[in-house]
Coordinates of C-alpha atoms and ligand atoms in Angstrom, one line a residue:
M1 CA -23.7 3.0 -18.3
V2 CA -22.1 3.6 -21.8
D3 CA -23.5 0.9 -24.6
L4 CA -20.8 -1.9 -24.5
T5 CA -19.8 -2.9 -28.2
P6 CA -20.2 -6.7 -29.3
K7 CA -16.6 -6.9 -28.9
Q8 CA -16.4 -5.3 -25.2
Q9 CA -19.2 -8.0 -24.3
I10 CA -17.4 -10.8 -25.0
V11 CA -14.8 -9.3 -22.9
L12 CA -16.8 -8.9 -20.1
A13 CA -18.3 -12.5 -20.7
T14 CA -15.0 -14.8 -21.1
A15 CA -13.3 -16.3 -18.3
G16 CA -10.1 -17.4 -17.7
H17 CA -6.5 -15.4 -19.5
Q18 CA -7.5 -13.0 -21.9
L19 CA -5.6 -10.4 -24.2
V20 CA -7.5 -7.2 -25.3
T21 CA -6.2 -5.5 -28.5
G22 CA -7.2 -2.4 -29.8
G23 CA -6.6 1.7 -30.8
P24 CA -6.3 4.3 -29.2
G25 CA -10.1 5.3 -27.3
S26 CA -11.3 1.8 -28.4
G27 CA -12.5 1.1 -24.8
K28 CA -10.3 -1.5 -23.0
T29 CA -9.7 0.5 -19.9
T30 CA -13.5 1.0 -20.0
V31 CA -14.2 -2.2 -20.9
S32 CA -11.7 -4.0 -18.0
I33 CA -13.1 -1.9 -15.3
L34 CA -16.0 -3.1 -15.9
K35 CA -14.6 -6.8 -16.0
A36 CA -12.8 -6.2 -12.9
A37 CA -16.1 -5.1 -11.4
K38 CA -17.9 -8.1 -12.4
I39 CA -15.4 -10.5 -11.2
A40 CA -15.4 -8.8 -8.1
R41 CA -19.1 -9.3 -7.5
E42 CA -18.5 -13.0 -9.2
M43 CA -15.8 -14.6 -7.9
L44 CA -13.9 -13.1 -5.5
K45 CA -13.7 -14.2 -1.8
P46 CA -13.5 -12.2 1.3
G47 CA -9.8 -10.3 1.2
Q48 CA -9.3 -10.7 -2.1
R49 CA -9.0 -8.2 -4.9
V50 CA -8.5 -7.9 -8.6
L51 CA -5.3 -5.9 -9.5
F52 CA -5.1 -3.3 -12.6
L53 CA -1.7 -2.8 -12.8
S54 CA -0.1 0.1 -15.3
F55 CA 2.8 2.0 -15.8
A56 CA 2.3 5.7 -15.0
R57 CA 0.9 7.4 -11.9
A58 CA -0.9 9.5 -14.3
T59 CA -2.6 6.5 -16.2
V60 CA -3.5 5.2 -12.3
S61 CA -5.2 8.1 -12.0
R62 CA -7.3 8.2 -15.2
V63 CA -8.4 4.9 -14.2
L64 CA -9.1 5.8 -11.0
E65 CA -11.8 8.5 -12.0
A66 CA -13.2 6.4 -14.8
I67 CA -14.0 3.6 -12.0
D68 CA -15.5 6.9 -10.0
E69 CA -17.7 7.8 -13.0
E70 CA -19.0 4.5 -14.0
K71 CA -22.5 4.2 -12.4
D72 CA -22.5 0.4 -13.0
V73 CA -19.9 0.1 -10.6
S74 CA -21.2 -0.4 -6.4
S75 CA -19.1 1.0 -3.9
D76 CA -18.3 -2.5 -2.5
E77 CA -17.1 -3.2 -6.6
R78 CA -14.7 -0.2 -5.9
S79 CA -13.0 -1.1 -3.1
R80 CA -12.3 -4.1 -4.4
I81 CA -10.3 -3.2 -7.5
E82 CA -7.0 -2.1 -6.7
V83 CA -5.0 -0.3 -9.2
D84 CA -1.5 0.5 -9.1
T85 CA 1.6 0.8 -10.8
Y86 CA 4.4 -1.3 -11.8
H87 CA 6.8 -0.2 -9.4
S88 CA 4.6 0.2 -6.5
F89 CA 3.8 -3.2 -6.5
F90 CA 6.4 -4.5 -7.0
W91 CA 8.3 -2.6 -3.6
R92 CA 5.7 -3.9 -2.0
L93 CA 6.3 -7.4 -2.6
L94 CA 10.2 -6.9 -2.7
K95 CA 9.7 -5.1 0.9
T96 CA 8.1 -7.7 2.3
H97 CA 10.0 -10.6 0.9
G98 CA 13.0 -9.4 -0.6
Y99 CA 14.9 -11.6 2.0
L100 CA 14.4 -14.5 -0.3
V101 CA 16.8 -13.5 -2.9
G102 CA 20.1 -12.3 -0.8
L103 CA 18.2 -8.5 0.2
P104 CA 19.1 -7.0 3.1
R105 CA 16.2 -7.2 5.6
R106 CA 15.9 -3.5 5.6
I107 CA 15.6 -2.2 2.3
S108 CA 15.1 1.5 1.1
I109 CA 14.5 3.3 -2.6
L110 CA 17.5 4.9 -4.1
T111 CA 15.6 7.7 -6.0
P112 CA 16.5 8.0 -9.6
P113 CA 18.3 11.6 -8.6
G114 CA 20.3 8.8 -6.1
E115 CA 21.0 6.4 -8.7
A116 CA 22.4 9.6 -11.4
I117 CA 24.7 10.2 -8.8
A118 CA 25.5 6.8 -8.1
L119 CA 26.4 6.4 -11.6
A120 CA 27.5 9.1 -13.4
A121 CA 31.2 8.5 -12.5
I122 CA 30.8 5.3 -14.4
R123 CA 28.5 6.9 -17.1
R124 CA 30.8 9.5 -17.5
E125 CA 34.0 7.0 -18.4
Y126 CA 31.8 6.2 -21.4
G127 CA 30.0 9.3 -22.5
P128 CA 26.5 9.6 -23.9
D129 CA 25.7 6.2 -25.4
K130 CA 24.9 7.6 -28.9
K131 CA 28.8 8.1 -29.2
L132 CA 29.1 3.8 -28.1
D133 CA 29.7 0.7 -30.3
E134 CA 27.7 -2.1 -29.4
A135 CA 30.3 -3.7 -26.8
Q136 CA 30.8 -0.4 -25.5
L137 CA 27.4 -0.1 -25.0
A138 CA 27.1 -3.4 -23.7
E139 CA 30.2 -2.8 -21.0
K140 CA 28.5 -0.1 -20.1
R141 CA 25.6 -1.4 -19.0
A142 CA 27.1 -4.6 -17.5
R143 CA 29.1 -1.8 -15.3
E144 CA 26.2 -0.2 -14.2
K145 CA 24.1 -2.7 -14.1
A146 CA 26.8 -4.3 -11.1
E147 CA 27.1 -1.2 -9.0
R148 CA 23.3 -0.9 -9.3
D149 CA 23.4 -4.8 -7.8
R150 CA 25.9 -4.0 -5.4
L151 CA 24.1 -1.1 -4.0
A152 CA 20.9 -3.1 -3.8
F153 CA 22.6 -6.2 -2.1
A154 CA 25.6 -4.9 0.0
E155 CA 23.7 -1.7 1.0
G156 CA 19.9 -1.9 0.3
K157 CA 19.8 0.5 -1.8
V158 CA 17.1 -0.4 -4.1
C159 CA 16.6 1.3 -7.7
F160 CA 13.8 0.9 -9.6
D161 CA 15.4 -0.7 -12.7
L162 CA 16.3 -3.2 -10.2
F163 CA 12.6 -3.6 -8.9
A164 CA 11.3 -6.2 -11.8
D165 CA 14.3 -8.5 -12.1
L166 CA 14.4 -8.8 -8.3
V167 CA 10.9 -9.6 -8.1
A168 CA 11.0 -11.8 -10.8
R169 CA 13.6 -13.9 -9.3
L170 CA 11.5 -13.6 -6.0
L171 CA 8.3 -15.2 -7.7
E172 CA 10.0 -17.5 -9.8
G173 CA 12.1 -19.1 -6.9
S174 CA 8.9 -19.3 -4.8
A175 CA 5.8 -21.2 -5.2
K176 CA 4.2 -20.4 -2.3
L177 CA 4.6 -16.7 -2.8
R178 CA 3.4 -17.2 -6.2
A179 CA 0.2 -19.2 -4.4
M180 CA -0.2 -16.2 -1.6
T181 CA 0.0 -13.8 -4.2
A182 CA -3.0 -15.6 -6.1
I183 CA -4.6 -15.8 -3.1
A184 CA -4.8 -12.1 -2.8
W185 CA -5.0 -11.2 -6.1
P186 CA -6.9 -13.8 -8.1
C187 CA -7.2 -11.6 -11.3
I188 CA -4.6 -9.1 -12.3
I189 CA -5.2 -6.7 -15.6
F190 CA -2.0 -5.7 -17.1
D191 CA -2.6 -1.9 -18.6
E192 CA -0.7 -1.3 -21.7
F193 CA 0.7 -4.4 -21.6
Q194 CA 2.7 -4.2 -25.2
D195 CA 5.6 -1.9 -23.4
T196 CA 6.2 -5.0 -21.3
S197 CA 9.9 -5.2 -20.8
A198 CA 11.9 -8.8 -20.7
D199 CA 11.8 -8.7 -16.8
Q200 CA 8.5 -7.4 -16.3
W201 CA 7.4 -10.3 -18.6
R202 CA 9.2 -12.6 -16.6
V203 CA 7.2 -11.7 -13.2
V204 CA 3.7 -11.9 -15.4
K205 CA 4.7 -15.4 -16.4
A206 CA 5.3 -16.5 -12.9
L207 CA 2.0 -14.6 -11.6
G208 CA 0.4 -16.1 -14.4
D209 CA 0.8 -19.9 -13.2
R210 CA -1.7 -19.0 -10.8
C211 CA -3.7 -15.7 -11.4
T212 CA -5.7 -14.8 -14.2
L213 CA -4.3 -12.6 -16.1
I214 CA -6.0 -9.8 -18.3
A215 CA -3.7 -8.1 -20.7
L216 CA -4.8 -5.0 -22.7
A217 CA -2.4 -3.4 -25.6
D218 CA -2.1 -1.7 -28.5
P219 CA 1.0 -3.0 -30.6
E220 CA 0.7 0.2 -32.3
Q221 CA 1.4 2.5 -29.1
R222 CA 4.3 0.6 -28.7
I223 CA 6.7 3.4 -27.3
F224 CA 9.4 1.9 -24.6
E225 CA 11.1 -0.3 -27.4
F226 CA 14.4 1.5 -26.0
I227 CA 13.6 0.1 -22.7
G228 CA 13.5 -3.1 -24.0
A229 CA 9.6 -3.8 -25.4
D230 CA 9.5 -6.2 -27.7
P231 CA 7.4 -6.0 -30.7
A232 CA 7.2 -10.4 -30.0
R233 CA 5.3 -9.5 -26.8
L234 CA 2.0 -9.8 -27.4
D235 CA 3.1 -13.5 -29.5
H236 CA 4.7 -14.5 -26.2
F237 CA 1.6 -14.2 -24.3
K238 CA -0.2 -15.9 -26.7
A239 CA 2.1 -19.1 -26.8
A240 CA 2.5 -18.9 -22.6
F241 CA -1.1 -18.6 -21.7
A242 CA -3.6 -19.6 -25.1
P243 CA -5.6 -16.3 -24.1
T244 CA -8.8 -15.5 -25.5
F245 CA -7.6 -12.9 -27.7
T246 CA -10.1 -9.8 -28.8
E247 CA -9.3 -7.2 -31.2
L248 CA -11.5 -3.8 -30.2
G249 CA -9.7 -3.3 -33.7
S250 CA -10.5 0.4 -34.6
D251 CA -13.9 1.8 -32.9
N252 CA -12.7 5.0 -31.6
H253 CA -14.9 6.2 -29.0
R254 CA -12.2 9.5 -27.3
S255 CA -12.2 11.2 -30.3
K256 CA -15.9 10.1 -31.9
G257 CA -17.2 12.8 -34.5
T258 CA -13.9 13.5 -35.6
D259 CA -11.0 12.6 -38.2
I260 CA -8.3 12.2 -35.1
L261 CA -7.9 8.6 -35.2
L262 CA -8.2 8.3 -39.1
F263 CA -4.7 10.9 -39.4
G264 CA -3.4 9.0 -36.2
N265 CA -3.8 5.6 -38.1
E266 CA -2.4 7.0 -41.3
L267 CA 0.4 8.8 -40.2
L268 CA 1.8 4.9 -39.8
T269 CA 1.3 4.4 -43.2
A270 CA 2.3 8.1 -44.9
K271 CA -1.0 7.5 -47.0
F272 CA -2.9 10.8 -46.3
S273 CA -6.8 10.0 -47.8
K274 CA -8.1 13.7 -47.0
A275 CA -7.1 17.3 -47.4
E276 CA -8.6 18.0 -44.9
Y277 CA -9.2 16.0 -41.3
S278 CA -11.9 17.3 -38.8
G279 CA -10.1 17.8 -35.2
I280 CA -6.7 18.3 -36.8
S281 CA -5.2 21.8 -37.9
F282 CA -2.1 22.8 -38.7
C283 CA 0.3 25.9 -38.0
L284 CA 3.1 26.0 -40.1
F285 CA 5.4 28.9 -38.3
P286 CA 8.5 30.3 -40.0
S287 CA 12.0 29.0 -38.7
N288 CA 12.9 31.9 -36.2
R289 CA 13.0 31.7 -32.3
N290 CA 10.5 34.7 -32.0
Q291 CA 8.0 34.1 -34.4
A292 CA 7.8 30.1 -33.7
Y293 CA 7.1 30.8 -30.1
A294 CA 4.5 33.4 -31.1
A295 CA 2.9 31.2 -32.6
L296 CA 3.2 29.1 -30.2
V297 CA 1.9 31.6 -27.6
T298 CA -1.0 32.2 -30.0
Q299 CA -2.3 28.6 -30.5
V300 CA -2.2 28.0 -26.8
L301 CA -4.0 31.0 -26.2
Q302 CA -6.7 30.5 -28.3
A303 CA -6.9 26.7 -27.2
R304 CA -7.3 27.8 -23.1
A305 CA -9.8 30.0 -24.5
R306 CA -11.9 27.6 -26.5
L307 CA -11.6 25.4 -23.3
I308 CA -12.6 27.9 -20.6
A309 CA -15.8 28.6 -22.7
T310 CA -16.9 24.9 -22.2
G311 CA -17.5 26.3 -18.5
R312 CA -16.2 23.0 -17.6
R313 CA -13.1 23.0 -15.0
D314 CA -11.9 20.2 -15.9
W315 CA -10.4 20.8 -18.9
S316 CA -6.7 20.0 -19.7
L317 CA -4.7 21.3 -22.6
A318 CA -1.4 19.4 -23.7
I319 CA 1.9 20.4 -25.6
L320 CA 3.5 18.0 -26.9
V321 CA 7.1 17.9 -27.5
P322 CA 10.1 15.6 -28.7
T323 CA 12.6 16.3 -26.6
K324 CA 13.1 17.2 -22.8
R325 CA 14.7 20.1 -23.8
K326 CA 12.4 21.2 -25.7
M327 CA 10.5 21.3 -23.3
R328 CA 11.9 23.4 -20.7
L329 CA 12.5 25.8 -23.5
V330 CA 8.4 25.5 -24.4
S331 CA 8.2 25.8 -20.1
D332 CA 10.4 28.8 -19.6
I333 CA 8.3 30.9 -22.5
L334 CA 4.7 30.0 -20.8
R335 CA 6.4 31.5 -17.8
D336 CA 7.3 34.4 -19.4
P337 CA 6.2 35.2 -22.2
F338 CA 7.4 38.0 -24.3
G339 CA 5.2 40.9 -25.2
N340 CA 3.0 42.4 -22.4
V341 CA 1.3 38.5 -21.9
P342 CA 1.2 37.4 -18.8
T343 CA 2.3 34.2 -17.6
I344 CA 0.3 31.1 -18.6
S345 CA 0.0 28.6 -15.6
H346 CA 0.7 25.2 -16.8
A347 CA 2.4 22.0 -15.1
A348 CA 5.8 20.6 -16.9
S349 CA 6.2 17.1 -16.4
I350 CA 10.0 17.3 -16.6
D351 CA 12.7 15.2 -15.7
M352 CA 12.9 16.0 -12.3
E353 CA 16.6 15.0 -11.0
G354 CA 17.5 18.3 -11.0
P355 CA 14.4 20.1 -9.5
I356 CA 14.4 17.1 -7.0
L357 CA 18.4 17.7 -5.9
G358 CA 17.9 21.3 -6.1
A359 CA 14.6 21.6 -3.8
E360 CA 17.5 19.4 -1.6
V361 CA 19.7 22.3 -0.9
I362 CA 16.8 24.7 -0.4
A363 CA 15.1 22.8 2.1
Q364 CA 19.1 21.9 3.8
L365 CA 19.2 25.6 3.9
M366 CA 15.2 26.5 5.6
Q367 CA 17.3 24.5 8.2
Q368 CA 19.2 27.6 9.2
E369 CA 21.5 25.1 11.3
R370 CA 24.2 27.6 12.3
A371 CA 26.6 23.9 12.4
S372 CA 30.4 24.2 11.9
D373 CA 30.0 22.0 8.8
D374 CA 26.9 24.0 7.6
L375 CA 29.2 25.1 4.4
D376 CA 30.6 22.1 3.9
Q377 CA 26.9 20.6 3.7
L378 CA 26.2 22.8 1.5
V379 CA 28.9 22.0 -1.2
H380 CA 28.4 18.4 -0.5
L381 CA 25.0 19.2 -1.7
I382 CA 25.4 21.3 -5.0
C383 CA 28.1 18.8 -5.9
Q384 CA 25.2 16.1 -5.4
Y385 CA 23.2 18.0 -7.8
L386 CA 25.9 18.6 -10.3
R387 CA 26.1 15.2 -10.4
G388 CA 23.1 14.1 -10.9
R389 CA 21.1 16.8 -12.5
G390 CA 21.6 15.3 -15.6
G391 CA 19.7 12.0 -15.1
S392 CA 21.4 9.0 -17.2
D393 CA 23.0 11.3 -19.3
P394 CA 25.4 13.3 -16.8
G395 CA 27.0 16.5 -18.3
K396 CA 31.1 16.3 -18.5
G397 CA 30.7 20.2 -17.4
D398 CA 29.0 19.3 -14.2
L399 CA 31.0 16.4 -13.2
G400 CA 34.4 18.5 -13.8
D401 CA 32.5 21.5 -12.1
A402 CA 31.9 19.1 -9.0
V403 CA 35.6 17.7 -8.4
K404 CA 36.9 21.4 -8.4
L405 CA 34.2 22.7 -6.6
E406 CA 35.4 19.7 -3.9
S407 CA 39.1 20.2 -4.2
A408 CA 38.2 24.2 -3.7
L409 CA 36.2 23.5 -0.3
A410 CA 39.1 21.2 1.1
K411 CA 41.6 24.1 0.3
W412 CA 39.6 26.5 1.6
N413 CA 38.9 24.5 4.6
E414 CA 42.8 23.3 4.6
R415 CA 43.6 27.4 5.0
I416 CA 41.0 28.0 7.6
A417 CA 42.1 25.2 9.8
G418 CA 46.0 26.7 9.3
G419 CA 44.8 30.2 9.9
Q420 CA 45.3 31.5 6.4
A421 CA 42.6 33.4 5.3
P422 CA 40.7 31.5 2.0
H423 CA 42.7 32.5 -1.4
A424 CA 40.6 35.8 -2.6
N425 CA 39.7 34.6 -5.9
S426 CA 38.2 30.6 -4.4
V427 CA 34.8 29.5 -6.2
I428 CA 33.3 28.7 -2.5
H429 CA 33.3 32.6 -2.1
P430 CA 30.2 33.3 -3.4
I431 CA 28.6 30.2 -1.7
A432 CA 29.9 30.9 1.6
A433 CA 28.4 34.7 0.9
V434 CA 24.8 33.1 -0.3
L435 CA 24.7 31.1 2.8
S436 CA 25.6 33.9 5.2
A437 CA 22.2 35.8 3.1
T438 CA 20.3 32.8 3.8
R439 CA 20.7 32.4 7.4
Q440 CA 19.5 36.2 7.7
V441 CA 16.4 35.8 6.2
V442 CA 13.4 35.7 8.7
M443 CA 11.3 32.8 8.7
V444 CA 7.5 33.3 9.3
G445 CA 6.3 29.4 9.8
D446 CA 4.4 29.5 6.4
P447 CA 6.5 26.7 4.6
D448 CA 5.1 27.8 1.1
K449 CA 6.9 31.6 2.2
D450 CA 9.9 30.5 3.6
W451 CA 10.4 28.4 0.8
I452 CA 10.3 31.1 -1.7
A453 CA 12.0 33.2 0.6
I454 CA 15.5 30.9 0.4
R455 CA 14.8 30.3 -3.1
A456 CA 14.8 33.9 -3.7
T457 CA 18.0 34.5 -1.8
L458 CA 19.7 31.7 -4.2
A459 CA 18.3 33.4 -7.3
D460 CA 19.5 36.7 -6.6
G461 CA 22.8 35.7 -4.5
A462 CA 26.2 36.0 -6.4
C463 CA 26.8 32.5 -7.1
T464 CA 26.3 31.2 -10.6
R465 CA 25.4 27.4 -9.6
L466 CA 23.4 28.6 -6.7
R467 CA 21.2 30.4 -9.3
A468 CA 20.9 27.0 -11.2
I469 CA 19.5 25.4 -8.5
A470 CA 17.3 28.0 -8.1
N471 CA 15.8 27.7 -11.1
D472 CA 16.0 24.2 -11.4
A473 CA 13.5 24.0 -8.1
R474 CA 10.9 26.6 -9.7
N475 CA 9.9 23.2 -10.8
V476 CA 9.1 21.5 -7.6
R477 CA 5.4 21.7 -7.0
L478 CA 5.2 19.7 -4.0
L479 CA 4.3 22.5 -1.7
E480 CA 0.4 23.2 -3.0
R481 CA -1.9 23.6 -0.4
G482 CA -2.8 20.7 1.9
N483 CA -0.1 18.5 0.3
L484 CA 1.9 15.9 2.9
M485 CA 5.3 18.2 2.8
R486 CA 3.9 21.1 3.5
N487 CA 1.8 19.9 6.2
T488 CA 4.9 17.9 7.7
L489 CA 7.1 21.0 7.3
E490 CA 4.7 23.0 9.0
Q491 CA 4.4 20.3 11.8
N492 CA 8.3 20.6 11.6
W493 CA 8.2 24.3 12.7
R494 CA 5.0 24.0 15.6
E495 CA 7.1 21.1 17.4
R496 CA 10.7 22.4 17.0
G497 CA 10.3 26.1 16.4
R498 CA 12.5 25.9 12.8
Y499 CA 12.4 23.8 10.1
S500 CA 15.1 21.5 11.4
D501 CA 14.1 18.4 9.6
A502 CA 13.3 20.4 6.2
L503 CA 16.3 18.3 4.1
D504 CA 14.6 14.8 5.0
I505 CA 11.0 15.6 4.8
T506 CA 11.9 16.8 1.3
R507 CA 13.5 13.6 0.2
L508 CA 10.5 11.2 2.0
A509 CA 8.1 14.1 0.0
F510 CA 9.3 12.8 -2.9
V511 CA 9.7 9.0 -2.3
Q512 CA 6.0 9.5 -1.4
D513 CA 5.2 11.8 -4.0
H514 CA 6.5 8.8 -6.3
F515 CA 4.4 5.9 -5.3
A516 CA 1.4 8.4 -4.8
T517 CA -1.6 7.3 -6.7
A518 CA -4.6 9.3 -5.5
Q519 CA -3.2 12.3 -7.2
R520 CA -5.9 13.8 -9.7
P521 CA -4.9 13.0 -13.8
E522 CA -3.6 16.3 -15.1
T523 CA -6.0 19.3 -15.7
G524 CA -5.3 22.9 -17.2
V525 CA -2.1 23.8 -19.6
I526 CA 0.6 20.4 -19.1
V527 CA 3.9 20.3 -21.1
M528 CA 4.8 17.2 -21.8
N529 CA 7.5 15.2 -23.3
M530 CA 5.5 12.8 -26.8
H531 CA 7.0 9.8 -24.9
K532 CA 5.2 10.5 -21.7
A533 CA 1.8 11.0 -22.9
K534 CA 0.5 7.6 -24.3
G535 CA -2.3 6.4 -21.9
K536 CA -3.1 10.0 -21.2
Q537 CA -6.3 11.9 -22.8
F538 CA -6.6 15.9 -23.2
D539 CA -9.4 18.1 -24.4
E540 CA -6.8 19.4 -27.1
V541 CA -3.3 18.5 -28.0
I542 CA -1.1 20.8 -29.5
V543 CA 2.2 18.9 -30.7
F544 CA 5.2 21.1 -31.2
E545 CA 8.4 20.5 -33.2
G546 CA 12.0 22.6 -33.3
W547 CA 12.8 24.2 -36.2
P548 CA 16.3 24.1 -38.9
L549 CA 18.7 26.5 -37.9
R550 CA 20.4 27.8 -40.7
V551 CA 23.7 29.6 -42.0
G552 CA 22.2 31.1 -45.4
K553 CA 20.2 28.4 -47.6
E554 CA 22.2 25.5 -45.8
I555 CA 20.8 23.7 -42.7
K556 CA 23.7 23.5 -39.7
A557 CA 21.2 21.6 -37.3
N558 CA 17.8 20.4 -37.0
P559 CA 17.0 20.2 -33.4
D560 CA 13.9 18.9 -31.2
R561 CA 12.4 17.4 -34.3
I562 CA 9.8 14.9 -34.1
V563 CA 11.7 12.4 -36.6
R564 CA 15.9 13.1 -36.0
E565 CA 16.9 16.0 -38.0
N566 CA 13.9 16.1 -40.0
K567 CA 15.2 12.9 -42.4
L568 CA 13.5 10.4 -43.8
E569 CA 16.0 7.9 -43.9
G570 CA 16.3 5.0 -41.2
D571 CA 13.4 3.4 -39.9
L572 CA 10.9 5.4 -38.8
S573 CA 8.5 3.1 -37.4
Q574 CA 9.3 4.6 -33.9
A575 CA 8.9 7.9 -34.6
R576 CA 5.7 7.5 -36.5
Q577 CA 4.5 5.3 -33.8
N578 CA 5.0 7.7 -31.6
F579 CA 3.7 11.0 -33.4
R580 CA 0.3 9.1 -33.5
V581 CA 0.6 8.2 -30.2
S582 CA 0.4 11.8 -29.4
V583 CA -2.0 13.0 -32.4
T584 CA -4.8 10.4 -30.6
R585 CA -4.3 11.7 -26.7
A586 CA -6.5 14.3 -27.8
K587 CA -10.7 14.5 -27.5
S588 CA -11.3 17.5 -29.5
R589 CA -8.8 18.6 -31.4
T590 CA -4.9 18.4 -32.4
T591 CA -2.8 21.2 -33.5
V592 CA 0.1 20.0 -35.0
M593 CA 3.0 22.6 -35.3
T594 CA 5.9 22.7 -37.9
P595 CA 8.0 24.5 -39.5
K596 CA 6.9 26.6 -42.1
D597 CA 10.0 25.7 -44.7
D598 CA 11.1 22.1 -43.2
V599 CA 7.6 20.4 -42.8
C600 CA 7.9 17.2 -40.6
V601 CA 8.6 14.5 -43.0
L602 CA 6.0 12.5 -41.4
L603 CA 3.2 14.2 -43.1
K604 CA 4.6 14.2 -46.6
S605 CA 2.2 11.5 -48.6
D606 CA 4.3 8.6 -49.3
Ligands
ATP1 N1 -19.0 1.4 -25.8 C1 -18.6 2.6 -25.8 N2 -19.4 3.5 -25.8 C2 -19.3 4.9 -25.8 N3 -18.1 5.8 -24.9 C3 -17.0 4.6 -24.9 C4 -17.5 3.0 -25.1 N4 -16.0 2.5 -24.7 C5 -15.6 3.5 -23.7 N5 -16.0 4.2 -24.4 C6 -15.5 6.0 -24.2 O1 -14.7 6.3 -24.6 C7 -13.0 6.7 -24.1 C8 -12.0 6.2 -24.2 O2 -12.2 4.9 -23.8 P1 -10.5 4.6 -23.1 O3 -10.1 5.1 -21.9 O4 -11.9 2.3 -22.1 O5 -10.0 3.6 -24.5 P2 -8.9 2.8 -24.4 O6 -8.7 1.4 -25.4 O7 -8.2 2.2 -22.6 O8 -7.6 4.3 -25.1 P3 -6.2 4.0 -24.7 O9 -5.6 3.0 -25.4 O10 -5.7 5.0 -26.1 O11 -5.4 4.5 -23.0 C9 -13.5 7.0 -22.8 O12 -13.8 8.3 -22.7 C10 -14.5 6.0 -22.2 O13 -15.5 6.4 -21.2

């Protein structure tokens, strides 16, 4: 076992509500696991468990792994610590008790792609948030909320955004339910408490009525302000529960022996005390696409070689970038680096709306139904893809395109019904051609191969939309050996001689995947948005940002920067915290890559 610090020992010894704060790697997670085991050992009655709640599934996997590695936690204690995400815990409560707040008895989850489709029209009407004034933004939010409520209460389709509010209503309204929850989970640990939203805080408050609460937080790692995390949240907790407050401070166990945390902390104030920091390296690259990506690929290959040389199999290297767009670009480059560099195998934690909806199109085509409305169904799914792939910010072109496709299909069907040939220039032609090509694909009963065969038919076909779908669907990793979707598709083939239920199986697999907590933490090379890195740890981290595009000497655009446009103006505290979180995810080394002629403003001394 690790030798706990005196502060960690206080946490272990203290009873009642607690607030534990500390910087990255200060040992909050570790001590809370030992605390949970102690409670399991000393206080729980049969059937009771300690609940550990976290925001992200990847954190859940990390916690489960840490529990497994903790030699001082017995297997009985282990089985009495339940680690879950807020989403999944809330969903369990809603499924069983949701009717108490007026939800239909049968409810289902409206997944993010489904929600994006349902809200696309409203979102399009208002345009992107950044172009709205406060009143318009409030109006847009209110309309989105009303539609989400309608979907939940009238149709029983509940989207993730509503979970916390509904559970809060449930618990606030029922002392009996609060008591029942406290019987099942007398102690609840909240990870990353600084990021609790207003509705989640209502849930925490209601639970604290009967349960013992332990909140773990690092105020400086607060990066979810844009979705309602409140800087005063820790004070709310102190005021509501008078918890014992332990500050683990800036102890650093993650990257001991390096200056990674020191550098991370100094990023917050822009006062740099050293010329060189052990564990931190900088790579300044020229501001052009070829040289920037060549520099990145070189850094990735070098880091990978260092990690492979350790002989460990579970090494991890994260490439953290500021925007979604950059994540896609980097992922594309690694998949197909220039020159004779072979593909760099990696996982990209990109937004899944596009890939999921793309996967639905492929699944539908795998069914090879040969039904009379095949074409209609395919066009419908393409339209769903177009409406949903932009997530919370649907593209104007995409929505217009969906409307155009639908009306072209209506005309196509009208002409056929009237005994006429469809117009020669109809946009439906290439879709119909690809559909007919997919029908010729001979399925072999291996879901992986068959999936790829259909995807290749789309990728090689004449329809640009389906080509985009094929490309997006490459990001789907649900068909890996031994996973549920693959097994279910295999079973479907065995039982029916074809993939008759591929679409349903695919949809279900994504919902299950969202709640699955058993997956291991990410290993290998991972490309990730900086915002998503919170709570994670990797052996090495590369932070890679965009560069300015110049015409002559003048900067015309400066996309994908850690600080918007790389300008030192306005409140930069969120950007600083975000940068610090990214830098401090590494155990042994962080490489910061920034353009030579326009170095990240946060790296300049104050
Ligand atoms: N007292 C200790 N002595 C030595 N190592 C420790 C100690 N406490 C924790 N560690 C190790 O340090 C690393 C970081 O700890 P942990 O994950 O608990 O930090 P954390 O505060 O939860 O970090 P973050 O907020 O960044 O997620 C882990 O690998 C853990 O095993």
